[in-house]
Coordinates of C-alpha atoms in Angstrom, one line a residue:
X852 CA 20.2 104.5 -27.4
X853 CA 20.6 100.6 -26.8
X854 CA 24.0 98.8 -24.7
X855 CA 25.4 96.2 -26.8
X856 CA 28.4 93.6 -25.9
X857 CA 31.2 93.7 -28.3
X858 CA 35.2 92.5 -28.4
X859 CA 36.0 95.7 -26.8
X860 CA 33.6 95.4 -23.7
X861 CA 30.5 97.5 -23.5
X862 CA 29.7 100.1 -25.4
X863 CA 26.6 102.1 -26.2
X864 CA 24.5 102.0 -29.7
X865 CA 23.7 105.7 -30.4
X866 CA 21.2 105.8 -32.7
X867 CA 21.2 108.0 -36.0
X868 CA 19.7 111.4 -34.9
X869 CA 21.8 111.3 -31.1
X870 CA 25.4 110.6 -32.8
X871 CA 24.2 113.0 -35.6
X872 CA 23.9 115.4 -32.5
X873 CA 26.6 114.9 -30.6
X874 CA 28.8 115.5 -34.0
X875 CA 27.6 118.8 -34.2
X876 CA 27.9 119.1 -30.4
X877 CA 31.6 118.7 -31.3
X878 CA 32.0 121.2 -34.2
X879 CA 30.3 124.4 -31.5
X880 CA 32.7 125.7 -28.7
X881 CA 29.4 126.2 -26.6
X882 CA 25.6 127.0 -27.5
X883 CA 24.8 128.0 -30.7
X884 CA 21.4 129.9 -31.9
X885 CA 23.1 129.9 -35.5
X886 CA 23.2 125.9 -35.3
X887 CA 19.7 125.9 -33.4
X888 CA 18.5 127.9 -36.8
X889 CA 20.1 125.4 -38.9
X890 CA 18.5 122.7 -37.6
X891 CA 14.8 124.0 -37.6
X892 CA 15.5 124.4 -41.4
X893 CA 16.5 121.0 -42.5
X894 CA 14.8 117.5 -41.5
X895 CA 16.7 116.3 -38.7
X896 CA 20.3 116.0 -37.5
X897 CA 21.8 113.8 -39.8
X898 CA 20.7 115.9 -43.4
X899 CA 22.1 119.2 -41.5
X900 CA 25.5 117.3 -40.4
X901 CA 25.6 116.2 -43.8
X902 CA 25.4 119.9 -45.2
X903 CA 28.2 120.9 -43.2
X904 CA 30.3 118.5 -44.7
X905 CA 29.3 118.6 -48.5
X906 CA 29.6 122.6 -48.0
X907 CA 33.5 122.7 -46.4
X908 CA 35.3 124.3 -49.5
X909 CA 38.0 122.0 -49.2
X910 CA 36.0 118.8 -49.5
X911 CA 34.5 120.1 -52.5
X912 CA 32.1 116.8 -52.5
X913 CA 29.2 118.5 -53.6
X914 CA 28.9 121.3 -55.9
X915 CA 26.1 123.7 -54.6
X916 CA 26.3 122.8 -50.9
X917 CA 27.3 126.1 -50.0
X918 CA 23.6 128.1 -51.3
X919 CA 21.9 125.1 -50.2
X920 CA 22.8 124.9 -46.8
X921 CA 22.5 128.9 -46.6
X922 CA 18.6 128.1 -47.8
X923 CA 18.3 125.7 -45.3
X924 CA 19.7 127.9 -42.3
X925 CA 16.8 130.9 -43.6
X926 CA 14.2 128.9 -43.8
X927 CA 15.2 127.9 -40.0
X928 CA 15.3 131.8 -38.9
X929 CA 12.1 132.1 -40.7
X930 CA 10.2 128.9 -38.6
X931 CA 12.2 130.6 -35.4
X932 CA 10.0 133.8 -35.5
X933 CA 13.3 135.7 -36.9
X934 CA 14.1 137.2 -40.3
X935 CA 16.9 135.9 -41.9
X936 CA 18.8 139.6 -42.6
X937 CA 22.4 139.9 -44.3
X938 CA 24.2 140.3 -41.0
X939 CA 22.6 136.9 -40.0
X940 CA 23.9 135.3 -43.4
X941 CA 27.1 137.0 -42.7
X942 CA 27.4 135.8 -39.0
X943 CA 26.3 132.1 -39.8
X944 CA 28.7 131.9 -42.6
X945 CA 31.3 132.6 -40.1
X946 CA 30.3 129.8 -37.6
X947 CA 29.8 127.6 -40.6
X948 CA 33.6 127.8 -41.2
X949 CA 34.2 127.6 -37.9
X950 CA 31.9 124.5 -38.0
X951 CA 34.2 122.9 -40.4
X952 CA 37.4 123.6 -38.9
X953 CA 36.7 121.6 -36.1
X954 CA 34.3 119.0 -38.0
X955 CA 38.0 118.3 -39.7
X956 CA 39.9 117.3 -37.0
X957 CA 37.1 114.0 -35.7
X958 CA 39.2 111.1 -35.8
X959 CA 37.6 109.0 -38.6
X960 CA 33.9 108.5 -39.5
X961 CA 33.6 105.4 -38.4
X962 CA 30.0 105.0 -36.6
X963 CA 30.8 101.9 -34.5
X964 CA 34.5 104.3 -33.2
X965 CA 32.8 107.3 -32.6
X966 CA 29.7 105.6 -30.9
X967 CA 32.3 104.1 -27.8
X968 CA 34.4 107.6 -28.1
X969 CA 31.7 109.9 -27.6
X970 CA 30.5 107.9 -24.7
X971 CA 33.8 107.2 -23.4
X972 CA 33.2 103.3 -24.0
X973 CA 30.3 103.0 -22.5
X974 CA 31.0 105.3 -19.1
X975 CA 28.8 107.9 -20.0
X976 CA 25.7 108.1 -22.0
X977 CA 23.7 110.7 -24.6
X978 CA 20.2 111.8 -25.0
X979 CA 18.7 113.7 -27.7
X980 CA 15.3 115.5 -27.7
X981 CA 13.5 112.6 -28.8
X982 CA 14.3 110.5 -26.1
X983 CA 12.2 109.5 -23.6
X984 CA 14.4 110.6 -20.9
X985 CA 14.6 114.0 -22.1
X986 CA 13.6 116.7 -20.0
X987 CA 11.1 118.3 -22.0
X988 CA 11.6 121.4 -20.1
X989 CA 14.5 122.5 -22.3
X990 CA 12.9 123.3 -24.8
X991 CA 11.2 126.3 -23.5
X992 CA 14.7 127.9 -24.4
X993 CA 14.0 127.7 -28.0
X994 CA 11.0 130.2 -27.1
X995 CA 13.3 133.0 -26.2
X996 CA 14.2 132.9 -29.8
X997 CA 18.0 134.3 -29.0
X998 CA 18.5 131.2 -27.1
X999 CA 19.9 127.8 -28.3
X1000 CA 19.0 124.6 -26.4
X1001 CA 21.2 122.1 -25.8
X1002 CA 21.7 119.5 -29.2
X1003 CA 22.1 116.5 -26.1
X1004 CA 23.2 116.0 -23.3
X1005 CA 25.5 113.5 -22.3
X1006 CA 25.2 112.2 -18.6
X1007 CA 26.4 109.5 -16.1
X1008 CA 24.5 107.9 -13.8
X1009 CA 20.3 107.6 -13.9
X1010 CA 18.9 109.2 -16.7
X1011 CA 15.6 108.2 -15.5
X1012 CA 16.4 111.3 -13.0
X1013 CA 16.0 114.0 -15.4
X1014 CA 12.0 112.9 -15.7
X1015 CA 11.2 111.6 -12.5
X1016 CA 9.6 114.6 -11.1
X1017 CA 7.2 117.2 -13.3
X1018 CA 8.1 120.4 -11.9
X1019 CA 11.8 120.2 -10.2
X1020 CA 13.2 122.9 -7.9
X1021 CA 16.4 124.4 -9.3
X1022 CA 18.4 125.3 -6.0
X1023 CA 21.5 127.8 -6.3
X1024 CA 23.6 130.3 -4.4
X1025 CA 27.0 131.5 -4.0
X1026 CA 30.7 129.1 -4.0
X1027 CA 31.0 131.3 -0.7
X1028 CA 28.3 130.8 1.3
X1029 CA 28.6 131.0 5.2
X1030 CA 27.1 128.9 7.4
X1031 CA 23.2 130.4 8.0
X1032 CA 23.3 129.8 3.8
X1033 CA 25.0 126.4 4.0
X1034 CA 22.3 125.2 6.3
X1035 CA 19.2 126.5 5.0
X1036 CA 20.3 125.0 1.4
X1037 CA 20.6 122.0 2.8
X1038 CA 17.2 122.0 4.8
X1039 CA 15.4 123.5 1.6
X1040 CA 16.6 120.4 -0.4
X1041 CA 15.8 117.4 2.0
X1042 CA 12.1 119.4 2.0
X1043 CA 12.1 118.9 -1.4
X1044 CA 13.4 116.3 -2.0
X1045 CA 11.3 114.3 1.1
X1046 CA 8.1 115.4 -1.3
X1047 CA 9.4 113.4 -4.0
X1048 CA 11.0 116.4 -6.0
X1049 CA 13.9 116.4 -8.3
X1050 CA 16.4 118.9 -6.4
X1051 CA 18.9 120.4 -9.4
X1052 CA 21.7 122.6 -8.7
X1053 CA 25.2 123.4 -10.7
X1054 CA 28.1 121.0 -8.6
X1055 CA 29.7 123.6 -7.2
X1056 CA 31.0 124.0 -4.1
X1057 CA 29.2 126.3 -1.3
X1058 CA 25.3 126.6 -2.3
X1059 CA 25.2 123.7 -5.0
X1060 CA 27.0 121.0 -2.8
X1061 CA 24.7 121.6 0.2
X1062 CA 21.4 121.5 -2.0
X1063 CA 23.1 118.1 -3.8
X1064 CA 24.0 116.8 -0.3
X1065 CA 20.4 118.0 1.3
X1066 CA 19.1 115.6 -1.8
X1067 CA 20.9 113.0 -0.9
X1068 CA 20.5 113.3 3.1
X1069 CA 16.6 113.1 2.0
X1070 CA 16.9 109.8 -0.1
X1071 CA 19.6 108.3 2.7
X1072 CA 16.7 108.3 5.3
X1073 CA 13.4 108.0 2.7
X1074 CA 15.0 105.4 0.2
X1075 CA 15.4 106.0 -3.2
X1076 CA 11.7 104.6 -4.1
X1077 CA 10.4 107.8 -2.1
X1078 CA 12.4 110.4 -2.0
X1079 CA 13.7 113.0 -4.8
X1080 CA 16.9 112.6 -6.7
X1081 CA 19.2 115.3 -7.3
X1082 CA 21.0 116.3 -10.7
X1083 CA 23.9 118.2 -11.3
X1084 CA 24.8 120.3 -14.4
X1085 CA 28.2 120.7 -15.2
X1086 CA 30.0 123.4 -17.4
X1087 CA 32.7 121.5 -19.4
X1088 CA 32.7 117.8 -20.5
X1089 CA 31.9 115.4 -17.4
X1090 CA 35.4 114.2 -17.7
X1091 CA 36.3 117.6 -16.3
X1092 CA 33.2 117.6 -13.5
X1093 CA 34.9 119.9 -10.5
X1094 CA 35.8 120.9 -8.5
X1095 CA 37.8 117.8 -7.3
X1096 CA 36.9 118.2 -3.5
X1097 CA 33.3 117.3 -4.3
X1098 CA 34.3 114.2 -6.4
X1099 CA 32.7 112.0 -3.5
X1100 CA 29.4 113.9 -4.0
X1101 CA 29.5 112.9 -7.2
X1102 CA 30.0 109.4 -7.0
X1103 CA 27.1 109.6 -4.3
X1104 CA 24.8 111.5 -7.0
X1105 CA 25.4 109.1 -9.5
X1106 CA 25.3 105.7 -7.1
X1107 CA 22.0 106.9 -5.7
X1108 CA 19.7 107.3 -8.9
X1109 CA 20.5 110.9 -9.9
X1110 CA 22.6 111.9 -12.5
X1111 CA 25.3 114.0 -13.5
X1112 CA 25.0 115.9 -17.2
X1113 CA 26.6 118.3 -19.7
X1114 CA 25.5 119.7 -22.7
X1115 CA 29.4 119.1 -23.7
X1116 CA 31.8 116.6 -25.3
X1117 CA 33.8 114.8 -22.6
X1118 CA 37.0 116.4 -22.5
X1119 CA 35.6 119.8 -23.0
X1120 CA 37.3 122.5 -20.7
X1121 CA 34.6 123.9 -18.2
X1122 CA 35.9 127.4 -19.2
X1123 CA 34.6 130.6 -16.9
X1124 CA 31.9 131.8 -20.5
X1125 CA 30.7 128.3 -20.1
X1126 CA 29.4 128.7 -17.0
X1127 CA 27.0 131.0 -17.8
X1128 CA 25.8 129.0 -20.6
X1129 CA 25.5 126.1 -17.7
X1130 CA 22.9 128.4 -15.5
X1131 CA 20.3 128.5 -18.5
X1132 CA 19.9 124.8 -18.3
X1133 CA 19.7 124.7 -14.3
X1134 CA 16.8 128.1 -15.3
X1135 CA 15.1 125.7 -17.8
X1136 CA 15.2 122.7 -16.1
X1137 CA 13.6 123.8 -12.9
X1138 CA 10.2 124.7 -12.3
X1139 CA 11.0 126.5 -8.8
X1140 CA 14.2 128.4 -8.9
X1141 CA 15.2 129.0 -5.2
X1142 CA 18.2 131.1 -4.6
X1143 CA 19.3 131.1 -0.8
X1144 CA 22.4 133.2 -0.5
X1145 CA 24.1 135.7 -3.4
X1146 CA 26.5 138.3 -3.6
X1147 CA 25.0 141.5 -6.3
X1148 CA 27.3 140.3 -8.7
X1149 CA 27.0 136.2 -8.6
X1150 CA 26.5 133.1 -11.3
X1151 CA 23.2 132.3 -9.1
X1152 CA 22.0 135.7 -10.0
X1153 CA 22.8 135.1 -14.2
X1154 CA 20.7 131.9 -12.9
X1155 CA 17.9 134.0 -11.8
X1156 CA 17.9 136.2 -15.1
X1157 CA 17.3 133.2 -16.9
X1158 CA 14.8 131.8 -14.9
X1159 CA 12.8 135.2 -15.0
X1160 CA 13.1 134.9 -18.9
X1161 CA 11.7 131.4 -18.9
X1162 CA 9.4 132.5 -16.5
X1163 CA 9.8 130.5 -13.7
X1164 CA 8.6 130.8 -10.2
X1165 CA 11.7 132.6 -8.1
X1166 CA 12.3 132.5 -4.6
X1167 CA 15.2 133.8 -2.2
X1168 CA 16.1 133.6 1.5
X1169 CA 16.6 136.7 3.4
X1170 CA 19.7 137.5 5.0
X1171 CA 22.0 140.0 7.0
X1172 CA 21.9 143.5 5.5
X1173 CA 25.5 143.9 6.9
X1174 CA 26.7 141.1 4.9
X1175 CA 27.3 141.5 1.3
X1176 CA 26.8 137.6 0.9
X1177 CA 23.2 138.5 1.3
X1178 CA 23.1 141.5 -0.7
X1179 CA 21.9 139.4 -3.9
X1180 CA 19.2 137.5 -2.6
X1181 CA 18.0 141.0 -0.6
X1182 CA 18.1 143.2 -3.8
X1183 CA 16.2 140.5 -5.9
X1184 CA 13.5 140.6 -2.9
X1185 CA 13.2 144.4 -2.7
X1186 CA 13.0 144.8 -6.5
X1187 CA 10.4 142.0 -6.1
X1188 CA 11.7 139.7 -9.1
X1189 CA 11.5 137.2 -6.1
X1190 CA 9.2 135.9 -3.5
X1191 CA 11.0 135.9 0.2
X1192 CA 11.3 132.6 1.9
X1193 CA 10.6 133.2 5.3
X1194 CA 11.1 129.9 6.5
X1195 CA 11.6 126.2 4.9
X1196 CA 8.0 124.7 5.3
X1197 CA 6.3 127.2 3.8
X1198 CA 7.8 126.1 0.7
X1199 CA 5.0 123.4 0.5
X1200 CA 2.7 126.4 -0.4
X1201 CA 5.4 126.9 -3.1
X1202 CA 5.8 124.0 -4.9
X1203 CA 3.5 120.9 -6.0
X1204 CA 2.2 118.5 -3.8
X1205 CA 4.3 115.2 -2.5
X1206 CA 4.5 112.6 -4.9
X1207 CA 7.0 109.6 -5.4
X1208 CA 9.5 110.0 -8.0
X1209 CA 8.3 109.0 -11.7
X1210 CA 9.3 105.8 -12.5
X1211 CA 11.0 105.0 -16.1
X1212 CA 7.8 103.2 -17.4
X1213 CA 5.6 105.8 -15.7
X1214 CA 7.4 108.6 -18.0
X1215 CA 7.3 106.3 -20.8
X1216 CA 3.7 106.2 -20.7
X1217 CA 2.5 109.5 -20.7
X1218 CA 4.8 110.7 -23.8
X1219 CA 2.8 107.5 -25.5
X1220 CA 0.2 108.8 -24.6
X1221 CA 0.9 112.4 -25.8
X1222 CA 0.3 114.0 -22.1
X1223 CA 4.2 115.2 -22.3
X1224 CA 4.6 114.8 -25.5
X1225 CA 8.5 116.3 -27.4
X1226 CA 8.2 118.3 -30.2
X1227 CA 11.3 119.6 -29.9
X1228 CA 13.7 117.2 -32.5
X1229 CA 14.0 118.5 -36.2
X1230 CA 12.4 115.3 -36.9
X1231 CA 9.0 115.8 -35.0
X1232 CA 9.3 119.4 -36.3
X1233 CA 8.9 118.1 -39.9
X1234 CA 6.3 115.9 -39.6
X1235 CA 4.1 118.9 -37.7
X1236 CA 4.5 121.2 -40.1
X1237 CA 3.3 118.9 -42.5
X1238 CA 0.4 118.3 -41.4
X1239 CA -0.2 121.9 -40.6
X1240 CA -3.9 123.2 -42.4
X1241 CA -3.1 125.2 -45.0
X1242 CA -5.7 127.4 -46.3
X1243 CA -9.5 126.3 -45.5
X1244 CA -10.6 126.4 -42.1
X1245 CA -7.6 125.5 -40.0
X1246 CA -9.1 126.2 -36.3
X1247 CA -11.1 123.5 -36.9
X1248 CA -7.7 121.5 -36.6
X1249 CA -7.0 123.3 -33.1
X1250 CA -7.3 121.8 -29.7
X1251 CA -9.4 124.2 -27.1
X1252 CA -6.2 125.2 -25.3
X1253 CA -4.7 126.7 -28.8
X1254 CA -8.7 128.2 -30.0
X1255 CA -8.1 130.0 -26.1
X1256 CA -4.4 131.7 -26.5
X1257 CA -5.3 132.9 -30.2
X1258 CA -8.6 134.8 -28.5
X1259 CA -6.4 135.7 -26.0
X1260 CA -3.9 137.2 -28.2
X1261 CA -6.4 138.8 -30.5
X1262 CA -7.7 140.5 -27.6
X1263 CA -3.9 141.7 -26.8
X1264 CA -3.7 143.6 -29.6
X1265 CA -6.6 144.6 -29.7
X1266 CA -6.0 146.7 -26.6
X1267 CA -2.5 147.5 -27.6
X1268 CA -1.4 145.1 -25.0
X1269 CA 2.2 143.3 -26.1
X1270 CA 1.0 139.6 -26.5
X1271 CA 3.6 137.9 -24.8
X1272 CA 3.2 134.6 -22.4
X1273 CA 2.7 136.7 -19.4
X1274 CA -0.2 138.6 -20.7
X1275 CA -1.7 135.9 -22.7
X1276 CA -1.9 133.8 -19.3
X1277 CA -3.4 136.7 -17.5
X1278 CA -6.0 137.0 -20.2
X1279 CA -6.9 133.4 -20.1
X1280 CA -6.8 133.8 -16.3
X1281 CA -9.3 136.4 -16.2
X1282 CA -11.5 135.3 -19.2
X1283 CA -11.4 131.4 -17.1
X1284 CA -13.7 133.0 -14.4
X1285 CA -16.2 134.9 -17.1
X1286 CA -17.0 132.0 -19.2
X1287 CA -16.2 129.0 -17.0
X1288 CA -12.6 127.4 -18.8
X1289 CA -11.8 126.1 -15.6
X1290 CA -15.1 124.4 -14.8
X1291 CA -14.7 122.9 -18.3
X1292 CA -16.6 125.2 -20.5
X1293 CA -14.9 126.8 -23.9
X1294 CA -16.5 129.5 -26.0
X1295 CA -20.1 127.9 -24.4
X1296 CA -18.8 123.9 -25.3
X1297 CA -18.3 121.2 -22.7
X1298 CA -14.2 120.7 -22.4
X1299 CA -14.9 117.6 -20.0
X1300 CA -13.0 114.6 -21.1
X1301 CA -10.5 116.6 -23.6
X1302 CA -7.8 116.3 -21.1
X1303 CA -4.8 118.4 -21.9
X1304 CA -6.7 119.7 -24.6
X1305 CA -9.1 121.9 -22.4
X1306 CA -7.2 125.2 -20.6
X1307 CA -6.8 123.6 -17.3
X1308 CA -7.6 124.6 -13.5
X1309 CA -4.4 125.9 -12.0
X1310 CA -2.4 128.6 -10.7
X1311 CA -0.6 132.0 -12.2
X1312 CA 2.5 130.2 -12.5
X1313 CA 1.6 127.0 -13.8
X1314 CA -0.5 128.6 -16.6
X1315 CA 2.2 131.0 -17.4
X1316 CA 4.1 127.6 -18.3
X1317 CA 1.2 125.8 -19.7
X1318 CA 0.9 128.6 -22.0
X1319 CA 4.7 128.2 -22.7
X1320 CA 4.0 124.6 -23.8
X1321 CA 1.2 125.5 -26.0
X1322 CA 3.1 128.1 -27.6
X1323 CA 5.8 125.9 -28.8
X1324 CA 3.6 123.4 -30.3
X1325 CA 1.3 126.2 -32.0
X1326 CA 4.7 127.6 -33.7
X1327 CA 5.8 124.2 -35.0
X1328 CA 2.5 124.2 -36.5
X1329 CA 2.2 127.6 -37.9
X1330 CA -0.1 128.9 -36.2
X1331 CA 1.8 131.6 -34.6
X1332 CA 5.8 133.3 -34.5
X1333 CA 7.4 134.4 -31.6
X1334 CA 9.9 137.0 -31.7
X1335 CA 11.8 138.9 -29.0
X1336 CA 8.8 137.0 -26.4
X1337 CA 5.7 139.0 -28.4
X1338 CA 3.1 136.3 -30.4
X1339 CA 2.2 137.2 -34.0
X1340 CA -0.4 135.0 -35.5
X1341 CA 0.6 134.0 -38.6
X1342 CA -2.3 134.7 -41.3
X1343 CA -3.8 131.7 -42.9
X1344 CA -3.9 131.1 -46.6
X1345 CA -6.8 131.9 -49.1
X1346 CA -6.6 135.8 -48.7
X1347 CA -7.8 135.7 -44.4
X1348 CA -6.6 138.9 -43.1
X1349 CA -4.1 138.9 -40.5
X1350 CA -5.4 139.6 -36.9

């Protein structure tokens, strides 16, 4: 996406694939697995955009849209890990008028018009999955294979925020927080963000204002240069970012390099459904997920369950057993789906070391480099599967990280162990201190100098998400599904048995 000068003032370029996306942002009501499925069955944005349109019956411009697009959308449950049954063709034929309904009511098709309206003229921009500044994070979602990620988010403010920090700390809690929760939110997010961390949190008021205002206390005193921005994810379209008492806060989030975002149109109605749809991004966008007061039944809790999906490391703050604000973050802690805080620096154990946040160029570099690299745009999906070994000797074509998590799963099911990320990363764990992977031996080779190709020295939790990463990259590829969380390896060509 480029700023350009035009009669009209400034407005913002969106290149093909973004507008592409944010069309079909407009056609869905919220997140949409049907369009997700759609999307990993045709070449990028654009072609399935353009399906939706030569498909609406009353169009009528091409004749065979309808089967065609229907092809593509199997073919997309198929590369999802999921089979594409009748009830699926039935459901997505559904959304697919519903698609079309609301695809017929955009003002004109005009790219230069609906470049300035869908960023409000230039007051808010959009990123798409092959942008730099997208959070790569998000796409883990897509690995739950029930769960759509967002098409793009559109934002206001520093977008540079979203990837200044590698592992951010989500931090949430109830609207109704008293004031023991109200001030250890705010002292957990100036110790994050004092270490450099991106502190993100929903814009709400009680829990998420204090952990944006901690943010921002932190970068006040540090500068922005050293200390961690904060982003806040909204529910509707940021034209509707509430509630209206914490305006202020975000003007100060936006004014002091972090960002505001939505996965939604502006003027979208932040409607109560949509706000659990919100919590999966705040889930998939933190590495740390830090919950410090929550009634049993609470939006930080659906926050939680996501995060535990996504497998992400879950902490919560103790509180009064006589207070039912604390009964969520106490329950979560006795069922032990969370890790008790018992006081604010001994989260330094919890998350990475202090570092400065990641500069634009800085993030730019690695994803050139391949260190971070996106694989989540149609596009890049294409042009990996592709080049995918077919038949032959394809794990000749695999990088030691992906040779380790297909042993790993073989020896799963071998034991009748479900192959899922969690047991796949406790395999490689235990198989790292038999044969050395973390000293940089592989099946008896030297991994020194393969980078982030060799399975790397680190903890539960970061291999958990390492795995994660490899996963998604192996399943573009074809080298494994995932369905429901449990790895299949898919069996190569040229009569191989399956393992």
């Amino acid at each position: 996406m480029t700023v350009c000068e035009s009669d009209s003032g400034l407005c913002w370029d969106l290149d093909e694939e973004t507008l592409a996306r944010a069309i079909l942002t407009f056609c869905l009501n919220t997140a949409d697995a049907l369009m997700t499925a759609l999307l990993k069955g045709t070449a990028d944005a654009w072609e399935a955009l353009t399906l939706i349109r030569d498909s609406d019956p009353e169009l009528r411009t091409s004749a065979g849209a309808g089967k065609v697009i229907e092809q593509a959308f199997c073919i997309g449950m198929t590369r999802w890990g999921s089979k594409p049954t009748p009830q699926a063709v039935r459901s997505f034929r559904s959304a697919l008028a519903t698609w079309q309904q609301r695809l017929r009511t955009l003002p004109t098709w005009d790219r230069d018009y609906l470049c300035g309206w869908f960023t409000m003229e230039g007051r808010q921009w959009i990123i798409a999955p092959h942008d730099v500044w997208w959070p790569t994070r998000l796409n883990d979602l897509a690995l739950l294979g029930r769960c759509a990620p967002p098409l793009c988010l559109w934002g206001s403010g520093d977008r540079a925020a979203l990837t200044s920090c590698p592992q951010p700390v989500g931090i949430v809690g109830s609207r109704g927080v008293n004031e023991y929760g109200r001030r250890l939110t705010t002292d957990i997010a100036v110790h994050a963000a004092q270490a450099g961390h991106l502190v993100v949190s929903g814009g709400a008021m009680g829990a998420d204002a204090a952990a944006h205002r901690g943010a921002l206390d932190a970068m006040r005193a540090y500068g922005i240069g050293r200390a961690g921005r904060t982003v806040a994810v909204f529910a509707g379209g940021l034209n509707h970012a509430g509630p209206q008492c914490n305006s202020e806060l975000f003007d100060g989030i936006a004014e002091n390099g972090g960002a505001l975002v939505s996965e939604l149109c502006p003027g979208t109605i932040p409607e109560a459904r949509r706000f659990l749809s919100r919590n999966r991004i705040i889930a998939a966008l933190s590495s740390t997920l830090v919950v410090t007061q929550a009634r049993l039944r609470s939006g930080a809790l659906n926050t939680v369950n996501w995060g535990s999906e996504l497998q992400r490391d879950i902490h919560a703050v103790p509180g009064n057993i006589d207070m039912p604000g604390n009964s969520g973050c106490n329950r979560l802690i006795q069922e032990h789906r969370a890790t008790i805080v018992c006081s604010v620096a001994d989260m330094d154990d919890v998350w990475h070391a202090p570092h400065p946040p990641e500069s634009f160029h800085d993030v730019a570099t690695q994803r050139k480099d391949g260190s971070d690299c996106d694989v989540g745009t149609p596009r890049d999906a294409g042009i990996l599967r592709d080049s995918s070994p077919s038949g032959g000797n394809r794990s000749s074509a695999m990088t030691e990280s992906q040779r380790a998590i297909i042993d790993a799963i073989r020896w799963c099911r071998r034991r009748r162990i479900a192959p899922t990320a969690q047991s796949v990363a406790e395999q490689l764990r235990t198989r790292s201190g038999e044969k050395g992977l973390e000293t940089g031996a592989t099946e008896g080779k030297s991994t020194e100098g393969k980078g982030a190709d060799a399975v790397p020295e680190r903890g539960m939790h970061e291999l958990v998400a390492h795995v994660l990463s490899q996963l998604g990259t192996m399943e573009l590829i074809g080298l494994i599904t995932v369905e429901n969380g449990r790895i299949s390896i898919v069996p190569e060509t040229g009569g191989r048995r399956r393992s």
